[in-house]
Amino acid sequence: MAFNRVREFDKEMQNLSGISGIARKDLVKVERTIKNVAGNSIKTSNEVAKLATTLFALGKSESEVKKLLKPTNDLSIALGATSDEAGELLVSTLNAFGKGAESGEKFADIIAKMRTSTSLDFERIKDALGFVAPTANALNLTLGETGALIGVLQDNGVKSARAGRLLSSSFIRMAKEGKTLEGSLNRINEAQAKGKTGADLLRIAEKDFGVQSAALGLILANNVEKTAELANEFDNLSEGSLKKLTDQQLLSMDAQLKILDSSYEKLILTISNGQGPIGESFKNFITGLNTIIETITKANTSYVEMVSTMRDENLTESSKLDIKEFEQF
C-alpha cells in the first residue's frame, strides 16, 4: 500500500511538472506545501497534488499556486465539492473581479459566509457567479455585494442560476446606458414612496433592468437594507468563516479517519516521494526487470523467425525431420 501511494504521488507530480513546465526537481517548495496542506485535512497528498495541477492548468504561477492551495482545499471540504470544482470557482471568481492569489483566502471566506448566511449552496453559488461575476465587476460591485444580491434573490424564490443570468443582462444594460444599480433601485423606491401603482413600478424597473429582469429589480428594491447588511457582512465580517465551516465538516468520525489516513500518507511520502534513494531503488529494479523481459522477448522472436524461414524454404524430408528434432530440443 505504501509503495502504491508513493507511485501514485510520483505519477501526479510528474504530470504536474509537465503541465506547469517546471522540472520536477524544481518543484520542491510546491511539493512541501502539498504535503503540509494534505497532512492537516481529509484530502490525501495525491488529491492535493491534483488540485495543484488544476491551478497550474488555470494559468497560475508557482507562487500563486502555493498561496491558493490551502484556501481552495479548505473550500472544497467546507462546501462538499471536489478540489477541481473548488479551484475553478475560486480562480474564476478572482479573475472576474480582477484580483490575484493574495485575495484567495478573503474570497474563500466570503464564499463560505455566503453559504452559511443564505440558502445558497456550492452549486447555486457556482452557477450564479459564473453568469454575473464579470458584469458585476463592470459596475464596480464587490464580491460581497454581488453575493448579497444573489442571496436575497434566492431567498425570495428566484433560482440562483436564473438570478445570475438575468442580473448579468441587466448589468450590461446599465453599463451601456451609464446607470448604476443603486440609482436604478432608488428610482423604483422613490416612485413607490410617491404612491405609484405596481404597474408603474414595473415599467420603471423595465427601463433599467429590462423586460425579463424587471421583477428582480422590484425584489431588490424592496430588500435594499437587507442586501446592504449582507454585503457588509460578506465584505467586512467574513474573516474566519471558511475555517469555522471547514472545522464543522471535520468533527465526524469518518472525517477523523480520513485525517488519520492523510497524516499516514504524509509520513510515507516524507520517507520517499518517488525521487529519493528508496524511489530510485524501485525504479532501478523495475528498469532492470524490463531489460530482462525485453532480452528474453528478442531471443524468442529471433528463434521463431529462424524456424519460420527454414520452413518456408525448399527443404528435404530429412531437413524437416532435423527441424522437428531441433524444436523438441
mmCIF file of C-alpha atoms in Angstrom:
data_model
loop_
_atom_site.group_PDB
_atom_site.id
_atom_site.type_symbol
_atom_site.label_atom_id
_atom_site.label_comp_id
_atom_site.label_asym_id
_atom_site.label_seq_id
_atom_site.Cartn_x
_atom_site.Cartn_y
_atom_site.Cartn_z
ATOM 1 C CA MET A 1 0.000 0.000 0.000
ATOM 2 C CA ALA A 2 2.829 2.373 0.855
ATOM 3 C CA PHE A 3 4.529 1.622 -2.464
ATOM 4 C CA ASN A 4 1.272 2.321 -4.347
ATOM 5 C CA ARG A 5 0.841 5.680 -2.593
ATOM 6 C CA VAL A 6 4.414 6.694 -3.479
ATOM 7 C CA ARG A 7 3.862 5.544 -7.060
ATOM 8 C CA GLU A 8 0.588 7.489 -7.481
ATOM 9 C CA PHE A 9 2.057 10.632 -5.915
ATOM 10 C CA ASP A 10 5.167 10.432 -8.084
ATOM 11 C CA LYS A 11 2.956 9.977 -11.163
ATOM 12 C CA GLU A 12 0.861 13.052 -10.323
ATOM 13 C CA MET A 13 3.937 15.154 -9.565
ATOM 14 C CA GLN A 14 5.389 14.212 -12.950
ATOM 15 C CA ASN A 15 2.072 15.229 -14.538
ATOM 16 C CA LEU A 16 2.153 18.493 -12.575
ATOM 17 C CA SER A 17 5.684 19.089 -13.832
ATOM 18 C CA GLY A 18 4.518 18.648 -17.417
ATOM 19 C CA ILE A 19 1.515 20.974 -17.027
ATOM 20 C CA SER A 20 3.470 23.699 -15.219
ATOM 21 C CA GLY A 21 6.550 23.467 -17.416
ATOM 22 C CA ILE A 22 8.722 23.309 -14.281
ATOM 23 C CA ALA A 23 11.229 20.486 -13.778
ATOM 24 C CA ARG A 24 10.279 18.035 -11.028
ATOM 25 C CA LYS A 25 13.449 18.795 -9.108
ATOM 26 C CA ASP A 26 12.469 22.489 -9.004
ATOM 27 C CA LEU A 27 9.027 21.811 -7.513
ATOM 28 C CA VAL A 28 10.353 21.074 -4.018
ATOM 29 C CA LYS A 29 8.575 24.027 -2.369
ATOM 30 C CA VAL A 30 5.276 23.260 -4.088
ATOM 31 C CA GLU A 31 5.607 19.611 -3.070
ATOM 32 C CA ARG A 32 6.262 20.604 0.545
ATOM 33 C CA THR A 33 3.171 22.835 0.516
ATOM 34 C CA ILE A 34 1.093 19.982 -0.937
ATOM 35 C CA LYS A 35 2.151 17.599 1.831
ATOM 36 C CA ASN A 36 1.539 20.150 4.596
ATOM 37 C CA VAL A 37 -1.934 21.070 3.291
ATOM 38 C CA ALA A 38 -2.913 17.418 2.844
ATOM 39 C CA GLY A 39 -1.475 16.286 6.185
ATOM 40 C CA ASN A 40 -3.886 18.530 8.103
ATOM 41 C CA SER A 41 -7.045 17.791 6.116
ATOM 42 C CA ILE A 42 -9.190 14.906 4.899
ATOM 43 C CA LYS A 43 -7.622 15.165 1.446
ATOM 44 C CA THR A 44 -4.670 12.948 0.554
ATOM 45 C CA SER A 45 -1.419 14.312 -0.839
ATOM 46 C CA ASN A 46 -2.293 12.846 -4.225
ATOM 47 C CA GLU A 47 -5.639 14.719 -4.224
ATOM 48 C CA VAL A 48 -3.965 17.988 -3.255
ATOM 49 C CA ALA A 49 -1.320 17.395 -5.933
ATOM 50 C CA LYS A 50 -4.129 17.065 -8.487
ATOM 51 C CA LEU A 51 -5.541 20.352 -7.185
ATOM 52 C CA ALA A 52 -2.134 21.974 -7.713
ATOM 53 C CA THR A 53 -2.130 20.607 -11.265
ATOM 54 C CA THR A 54 -5.573 22.157 -11.838
ATOM 55 C CA LEU A 55 -4.380 25.532 -10.539
ATOM 56 C CA PHE A 56 -1.354 25.450 -12.862
ATOM 57 C CA ALA A 57 -3.659 24.483 -15.747
ATOM 58 C CA LEU A 58 -5.790 27.546 -14.917
ATOM 59 C CA GLY A 59 -2.764 29.732 -15.572
ATOM 60 C CA LYS A 60 -1.481 30.309 -12.028
ATOM 61 C CA SER A 61 2.237 30.689 -11.307
ATOM 62 C CA GLU A 62 4.197 28.659 -8.777
ATOM 63 C CA SER A 63 3.939 31.347 -6.081
ATOM 64 C CA GLU A 64 0.199 31.764 -6.746
ATOM 65 C CA VAL A 65 -0.394 28.026 -6.509
ATOM 66 C CA LYS A 66 1.307 27.902 -3.106
ATOM 67 C CA LYS A 67 -0.935 30.742 -1.866
ATOM 68 C CA LEU A 68 -4.131 29.217 -3.242
ATOM 69 C CA LEU A 69 -3.668 25.574 -2.242
ATOM 70 C CA LYS A 70 -4.882 25.807 1.361
ATOM 71 C CA PRO A 71 -7.915 28.113 0.883
ATOM 72 C CA THR A 72 -9.018 26.133 -2.168
ATOM 73 C CA ASN A 73 -8.581 22.790 -0.422
ATOM 74 C CA ASP A 74 -10.485 24.064 2.644
ATOM 75 C CA LEU A 75 -13.213 25.479 0.409
ATOM 76 C CA SER A 76 -13.732 22.095 -1.238
ATOM 77 C CA ILE A 77 -14.079 20.467 2.208
ATOM 78 C CA ALA A 78 -16.368 23.180 3.589
ATOM 79 C CA LEU A 79 -18.725 23.160 0.595
ATOM 80 C CA GLY A 80 -18.610 19.431 -0.110
ATOM 81 C CA ALA A 81 -17.168 19.978 -3.584
ATOM 82 C CA THR A 82 -14.324 18.297 -5.411
ATOM 83 C CA SER A 83 -10.945 20.005 -5.344
ATOM 84 C CA ASP A 84 -11.166 20.711 -9.088
ATOM 85 C CA GLU A 85 -14.602 22.346 -8.722
ATOM 86 C CA ALA A 86 -13.481 24.493 -5.793
ATOM 87 C CA GLY A 87 -10.333 25.510 -7.662
ATOM 88 C CA GLU A 88 -12.243 26.532 -10.773
ATOM 89 C CA LEU A 89 -14.789 28.510 -8.709
ATOM 90 C CA LEU A 90 -12.197 30.405 -6.687
ATOM 91 C CA VAL A 91 -9.850 31.152 -9.588
ATOM 92 C CA SER A 92 -12.622 32.205 -11.977
ATOM 93 C CA THR A 93 -14.114 34.487 -9.305
ATOM 94 C CA LEU A 94 -10.737 36.078 -8.573
ATOM 95 C CA ASN A 95 -10.189 36.615 -12.290
ATOM 96 C CA ALA A 96 -13.664 38.087 -12.798
ATOM 97 C CA PHE A 97 -13.099 40.712 -10.093
ATOM 98 C CA GLY A 98 -9.542 41.428 -11.215
ATOM 99 C CA LYS A 99 -7.910 40.046 -8.058
ATOM 100 C CA GLY A 100 -4.780 37.952 -7.585
ATOM 101 C CA ALA A 101 -3.864 34.971 -5.444
ATOM 102 C CA GLU A 102 -3.258 37.246 -2.440
ATOM 103 C CA SER A 103 -7.052 37.697 -2.263
ATOM 104 C CA GLY A 104 -7.710 33.958 -2.384
ATOM 105 C CA GLU A 105 -8.221 33.499 1.349
ATOM 106 C CA LYS A 106 -10.523 36.542 1.626
ATOM 107 C CA PHE A 107 -12.641 35.428 -1.334
ATOM 108 C CA ALA A 108 -12.846 31.894 0.078
ATOM 109 C CA ASP A 109 -14.053 33.369 3.396
ATOM 110 C CA ILE A 110 -16.733 35.404 1.585
ATOM 111 C CA ILE A 111 -17.959 32.373 -0.358
ATOM 112 C CA ALA A 112 -18.108 30.358 2.880
ATOM 113 C CA LYS A 113 -20.081 33.176 4.522
ATOM 114 C CA MET A 114 -22.488 33.199 1.585
ATOM 115 C CA ARG A 115 -23.078 29.516 2.252
ATOM 116 C CA THR A 116 -23.886 29.956 5.943
ATOM 117 C CA SER A 117 -25.861 33.231 5.766
ATOM 118 C CA THR A 118 -28.203 32.434 2.844
ATOM 119 C CA SER A 119 -29.870 29.430 1.227
ATOM 120 C CA LEU A 120 -27.070 29.292 -1.336
ATOM 121 C CA ASP A 121 -25.076 26.059 -1.551
ATOM 122 C CA PHE A 122 -21.987 25.314 -3.632
ATOM 123 C CA GLU A 123 -23.838 24.546 -6.870
ATOM 124 C CA ARG A 124 -26.013 27.652 -6.574
ATOM 125 C CA ILE A 125 -23.032 29.894 -5.821
ATOM 126 C CA LYS A 126 -21.076 28.429 -8.731
ATOM 127 C CA ASP A 127 -23.958 28.751 -11.184
ATOM 128 C CA ALA A 128 -24.816 32.327 -10.210
ATOM 129 C CA LEU A 129 -21.258 33.695 -10.077
ATOM 130 C CA GLY A 130 -20.463 32.033 -13.393
ATOM 131 C CA PHE A 131 -23.006 34.357 -15.015
ATOM 132 C CA VAL A 132 -22.843 37.556 -13.007
ATOM 133 C CA ALA A 133 -19.300 37.980 -11.636
ATOM 134 C CA PRO A 134 -17.699 39.544 -14.764
ATOM 135 C CA THR A 135 -20.538 42.042 -15.315
ATOM 136 C CA ALA A 136 -20.823 42.857 -11.596
ATOM 137 C CA ASN A 137 -17.195 43.948 -11.662
ATOM 138 C CA ALA A 138 -18.016 46.220 -14.613
ATOM 139 C CA LEU A 139 -20.456 48.074 -12.309
ATOM 140 C CA ASN A 140 -17.774 48.286 -9.584
ATOM 141 C CA LEU A 141 -19.634 45.868 -7.300
ATOM 142 C CA THR A 142 -17.609 43.833 -4.813
ATOM 143 C CA LEU A 143 -17.881 40.072 -4.388
ATOM 144 C CA GLY A 144 -19.746 40.657 -1.115
ATOM 145 C CA GLU A 145 -22.270 42.960 -2.793
ATOM 146 C CA THR A 146 -22.733 40.514 -5.652
ATOM 147 C CA GLY A 147 -23.185 37.597 -3.264
ATOM 148 C CA ALA A 148 -25.727 39.594 -1.258
ATOM 149 C CA LEU A 149 -27.799 40.272 -4.394
ATOM 150 C CA ILE A 150 -27.775 36.602 -5.365
ATOM 151 C CA GLY A 151 -28.574 35.510 -1.807
ATOM 152 C CA VAL A 152 -31.543 37.888 -1.458
ATOM 153 C CA LEU A 153 -32.982 36.783 -4.803
ATOM 154 C CA GLN A 154 -32.501 33.098 -3.935
ATOM 155 C CA ASP A 155 -34.208 33.635 -0.575
ATOM 156 C CA ASN A 156 -37.113 35.265 -2.441
ATOM 157 C CA GLY A 157 -37.687 32.277 -4.687
ATOM 158 C CA VAL A 158 -35.549 33.201 -7.704
ATOM 159 C CA LYS A 159 -33.241 30.318 -8.589
ATOM 160 C CA SER A 160 -29.596 31.332 -8.401
ATOM 161 C CA ALA A 161 -28.703 30.379 -11.989
ATOM 162 C CA ARG A 162 -31.631 32.403 -13.335
ATOM 163 C CA ALA A 163 -30.810 35.287 -10.988
ATOM 164 C CA GLY A 164 -27.193 35.317 -12.150
ATOM 165 C CA ARG A 165 -28.132 35.203 -15.825
ATOM 166 C CA LEU A 166 -30.770 37.946 -15.604
ATOM 167 C CA LEU A 167 -28.646 40.172 -13.363
ATOM 168 C CA SER A 168 -25.792 39.855 -15.831
ATOM 169 C CA SER A 169 -28.057 41.057 -18.671
ATOM 170 C CA SER A 170 -29.293 43.943 -16.518
ATOM 171 C CA PHE A 171 -25.780 44.992 -15.536
ATOM 172 C CA ILE A 172 -24.681 45.036 -19.194
ATOM 173 C CA ARG A 173 -27.714 47.201 -19.986
ATOM 174 C CA MET A 174 -26.944 49.608 -17.143
ATOM 175 C CA ALA A 175 -23.267 49.842 -18.044
ATOM 176 C CA LYS A 176 -24.107 50.737 -21.647
ATOM 177 C CA GLU A 177 -26.511 53.470 -20.507
ATOM 178 C CA GLY A 178 -24.185 54.822 -17.828
ATOM 179 C CA LYS A 179 -26.521 53.858 -14.984
ATOM 180 C CA THR A 180 -25.743 52.334 -11.585
ATOM 181 C CA LEU A 181 -27.550 49.650 -9.631
ATOM 182 C CA GLU A 182 -28.004 51.982 -6.681
ATOM 183 C CA GLY A 183 -29.538 54.674 -8.864
ATOM 184 C CA SER A 184 -31.912 52.186 -10.508
ATOM 185 C CA LEU A 185 -33.149 50.867 -7.157
ATOM 186 C CA ASN A 186 -33.546 54.424 -5.827
ATOM 187 C CA ARG A 187 -35.768 55.340 -8.767
ATOM 188 C CA ILE A 188 -38.071 52.412 -8.016
ATOM 189 C CA ASN A 189 -38.241 53.229 -4.293
ATOM 190 C CA GLU A 190 -38.833 56.941 -4.931
ATOM 191 C CA ALA A 191 -41.739 56.087 -7.227
ATOM 192 C CA GLN A 192 -43.143 53.754 -4.600
ATOM 193 C CA ALA A 193 -42.878 56.486 -1.953
ATOM 194 C CA LYS A 194 -44.911 58.762 -4.223
ATOM 195 C CA GLY A 195 -47.704 56.196 -4.295
ATOM 196 C CA LYS A 196 -47.180 54.894 -7.811
ATOM 197 C CA THR A 197 -49.082 51.718 -8.690
ATOM 198 C CA GLY A 198 -47.480 48.286 -9.136
ATOM 199 C CA ALA A 199 -47.813 48.608 -12.895
ATOM 200 C CA ASP A 200 -45.982 51.951 -12.793
ATOM 201 C CA LEU A 201 -43.194 50.467 -10.695
ATOM 202 C CA LEU A 202 -42.849 47.565 -13.125
ATOM 203 C CA ARG A 203 -42.487 49.964 -16.067
ATOM 204 C CA ILE A 204 -39.793 51.904 -14.206
ATOM 205 C CA ALA A 205 -37.951 48.684 -13.417
ATOM 206 C CA GLU A 206 -38.175 47.595 -17.060
ATOM 207 C CA LYS A 207 -36.338 50.727 -18.217
ATOM 208 C CA ASP A 208 -33.252 49.927 -16.145
ATOM 209 C CA PHE A 209 -33.344 46.126 -15.720
ATOM 210 C CA GLY A 210 -35.024 45.074 -18.957
ATOM 211 C CA VAL A 211 -38.328 43.270 -19.532
ATOM 212 C CA GLN A 212 -37.202 39.843 -18.306
ATOM 213 C CA SER A 213 -35.387 41.203 -15.239
ATOM 214 C CA ALA A 214 -37.932 43.799 -14.104
ATOM 215 C CA ALA A 215 -39.273 41.526 -11.355
ATOM 216 C CA LEU A 216 -35.736 41.146 -9.962
ATOM 217 C CA GLY A 217 -35.487 44.926 -9.758
ATOM 218 C CA LEU A 218 -38.672 45.104 -7.682
ATOM 219 C CA ILE A 219 -37.442 42.381 -5.298
ATOM 220 C CA LEU A 220 -34.099 44.092 -4.796
ATOM 221 C CA ALA A 221 -35.745 47.495 -4.335
ATOM 222 C CA ASN A 222 -37.839 46.035 -1.512
ATOM 223 C CA ASN A 223 -34.747 44.497 0.117
ATOM 224 C CA VAL A 224 -32.212 47.325 -0.084
ATOM 225 C CA GLU A 225 -31.458 47.298 3.651
ATOM 226 C CA LYS A 226 -31.174 43.522 3.878
ATOM 227 C CA THR A 227 -28.896 43.443 0.835
ATOM 228 C CA ALA A 228 -26.678 46.159 2.346
ATOM 229 C CA GLU A 229 -26.443 44.265 5.646
ATOM 230 C CA LEU A 230 -25.455 41.050 3.886
ATOM 231 C CA ALA A 231 -22.937 42.865 1.673
ATOM 232 C CA ASN A 232 -21.291 44.407 4.739
ATOM 233 C CA GLU A 233 -21.285 41.037 6.483
ATOM 234 C CA PHE A 234 -19.684 39.332 3.478
ATOM 235 C CA ASP A 235 -17.093 42.001 2.661
ATOM 236 C CA ASN A 236 -16.109 43.104 6.166
ATOM 237 C CA LEU A 237 -17.141 40.448 8.688
ATOM 238 C CA SER A 238 -16.401 37.163 6.928
ATOM 239 C CA GLU A 239 -12.843 36.599 8.184
ATOM 240 C CA GLY A 240 -12.550 33.134 9.692
ATOM 241 C CA SER A 241 -15.819 31.925 8.121
ATOM 242 C CA LEU A 242 -14.062 29.322 5.996
ATOM 243 C CA LYS A 243 -12.191 27.890 8.979
ATOM 244 C CA LYS A 244 -15.381 27.622 11.043
ATOM 245 C CA LEU A 245 -17.259 25.901 8.251
ATOM 246 C CA THR A 246 -14.340 23.592 7.476
ATOM 247 C CA ASP A 247 -13.861 22.658 11.139
ATOM 248 C CA GLN A 248 -17.526 21.660 11.354
ATOM 249 C CA GLN A 249 -17.023 19.224 8.490
ATOM 250 C CA LEU A 250 -14.078 17.601 10.298
ATOM 251 C CA LEU A 251 -15.868 16.644 13.530
ATOM 252 C CA SER A 252 -17.345 13.337 12.353
ATOM 253 C CA MET A 253 -15.614 10.024 12.947
ATOM 254 C CA ASP A 254 -15.397 9.490 9.191
ATOM 255 C CA ALA A 255 -13.539 12.794 8.788
ATOM 256 C CA GLN A 256 -11.177 11.958 11.639
ATOM 257 C CA LEU A 257 -10.320 8.632 9.996
ATOM 258 C CA LYS A 258 -9.619 10.445 6.723
ATOM 259 C CA ILE A 259 -7.359 12.904 8.557
ATOM 260 C CA LEU A 260 -5.504 9.950 10.081
ATOM 261 C CA ASP A 261 -5.132 8.432 6.616
ATOM 262 C CA SER A 262 -3.792 11.732 5.235
ATOM 263 C CA SER A 263 -1.322 12.009 8.116
ATOM 264 C CA TYR A 264 -0.142 8.453 7.469
ATOM 265 C CA GLU A 265 0.348 9.225 3.781
ATOM 266 C CA LYS A 266 2.310 12.355 4.681
ATOM 267 C CA LEU A 267 4.622 10.149 6.767
ATOM 268 C CA ILE A 268 5.058 7.701 3.886
ATOM 269 C CA LEU A 269 5.866 10.475 1.429
ATOM 270 C CA THR A 270 8.292 12.022 3.900
ATOM 271 C CA ILE A 271 10.244 8.755 3.762
ATOM 272 C CA SER A 272 10.049 8.547 -0.025
ATOM 273 C CA ASN A 273 8.337 10.666 -2.665
ATOM 274 C CA GLY A 274 9.483 8.615 -5.634
ATOM 275 C CA GLN A 275 12.622 10.726 -6.141
ATOM 276 C CA GLY A 276 14.773 9.736 -3.137
ATOM 277 C CA PRO A 277 17.008 6.661 -2.595
ATOM 278 C CA ILE A 278 14.079 4.310 -1.987
ATOM 279 C CA GLY A 279 12.188 5.543 -5.018
ATOM 280 C CA GLU A 280 15.303 5.316 -7.200
ATOM 281 C CA SER A 281 15.924 1.758 -5.984
ATOM 282 C CA PHE A 282 12.417 0.747 -7.042
ATOM 283 C CA LYS A 283 12.878 2.454 -10.403
ATOM 284 C CA ASN A 284 16.247 0.727 -10.979
ATOM 285 C CA PHE A 285 14.727 -2.631 -10.086
ATOM 286 C CA ILE A 286 11.811 -2.072 -12.471
ATOM 287 C CA THR A 287 14.157 -0.870 -15.228
ATOM 288 C CA GLY A 288 16.341 -3.980 -14.773
ATOM 289 C CA LEU A 289 13.319 -6.258 -14.865
ATOM 290 C CA ASN A 290 12.112 -4.582 -18.062
ATOM 291 C CA THR A 291 15.555 -5.126 -19.633
ATOM 292 C CA ILE A 292 15.487 -8.848 -18.785
ATOM 293 C CA ILE A 293 11.976 -9.234 -20.227
ATOM 294 C CA GLU A 294 12.959 -7.391 -23.422
ATOM 295 C CA THR A 295 16.064 -9.613 -23.813
ATOM 296 C CA ILE A 296 14.007 -12.806 -23.455
ATOM 297 C CA THR A 297 11.394 -11.446 -25.884
ATOM 298 C CA LYS A 298 14.048 -10.606 -28.504
ATOM 299 C CA ALA A 299 15.658 -14.051 -28.153
ATOM 300 C CA ASN A 300 12.297 -15.790 -28.539
ATOM 301 C CA THR A 301 11.405 -13.609 -31.546
ATOM 302 C CA SER A 302 14.721 -14.434 -33.247
ATOM 303 C CA TYR A 303 14.147 -18.175 -32.723
ATOM 304 C CA VAL A 304 10.604 -18.029 -34.150
ATOM 305 C CA GLU A 305 11.805 -16.078 -37.190
ATOM 306 C CA MET A 306 14.597 -18.589 -37.785
ATOM 307 C CA VAL A 307 12.220 -21.562 -37.654
ATOM 308 C CA SER A 308 9.715 -19.821 -39.956
ATOM 309 C CA THR A 309 12.470 -19.136 -42.509
ATOM 310 C CA MET A 310 13.572 -22.776 -42.503
ATOM 311 C CA ARG A 311 10.012 -23.958 -43.042
ATOM 312 C CA ASP A 312 9.447 -21.620 -45.986
ATOM 313 C CA GLU A 313 12.497 -22.853 -47.884
ATOM 314 C CA ASN A 314 12.539 -25.874 -50.238
ATOM 315 C CA LEU A 315 13.843 -28.393 -47.718
ATOM 316 C CA THR A 316 14.293 -32.125 -47.977
ATOM 317 C CA GLU A 317 12.326 -34.516 -45.791
ATOM 318 C CA SER A 318 15.463 -35.141 -43.740
ATOM 319 C CA SER A 319 15.859 -31.406 -43.157
ATOM 320 C CA LYS A 320 12.262 -31.231 -41.947
ATOM 321 C CA LEU A 321 12.960 -34.038 -39.531
ATOM 322 C CA ASP A 322 16.000 -32.149 -38.317
ATOM 323 C CA ILE A 323 13.773 -29.110 -37.655
ATOM 324 C CA LYS A 324 11.363 -31.236 -35.603
ATOM 325 C CA GLU A 325 14.277 -32.615 -33.602
ATOM 326 C CA PHE A 326 15.576 -29.037 -33.145
ATOM 327 C CA GLU A 327 12.156 -27.812 -31.981
ATOM 328 C CA GLN A 328 11.940 -30.652 -29.468
ATOM 329 C CA PHE A 329 15.405 -29.807 -28.271
#
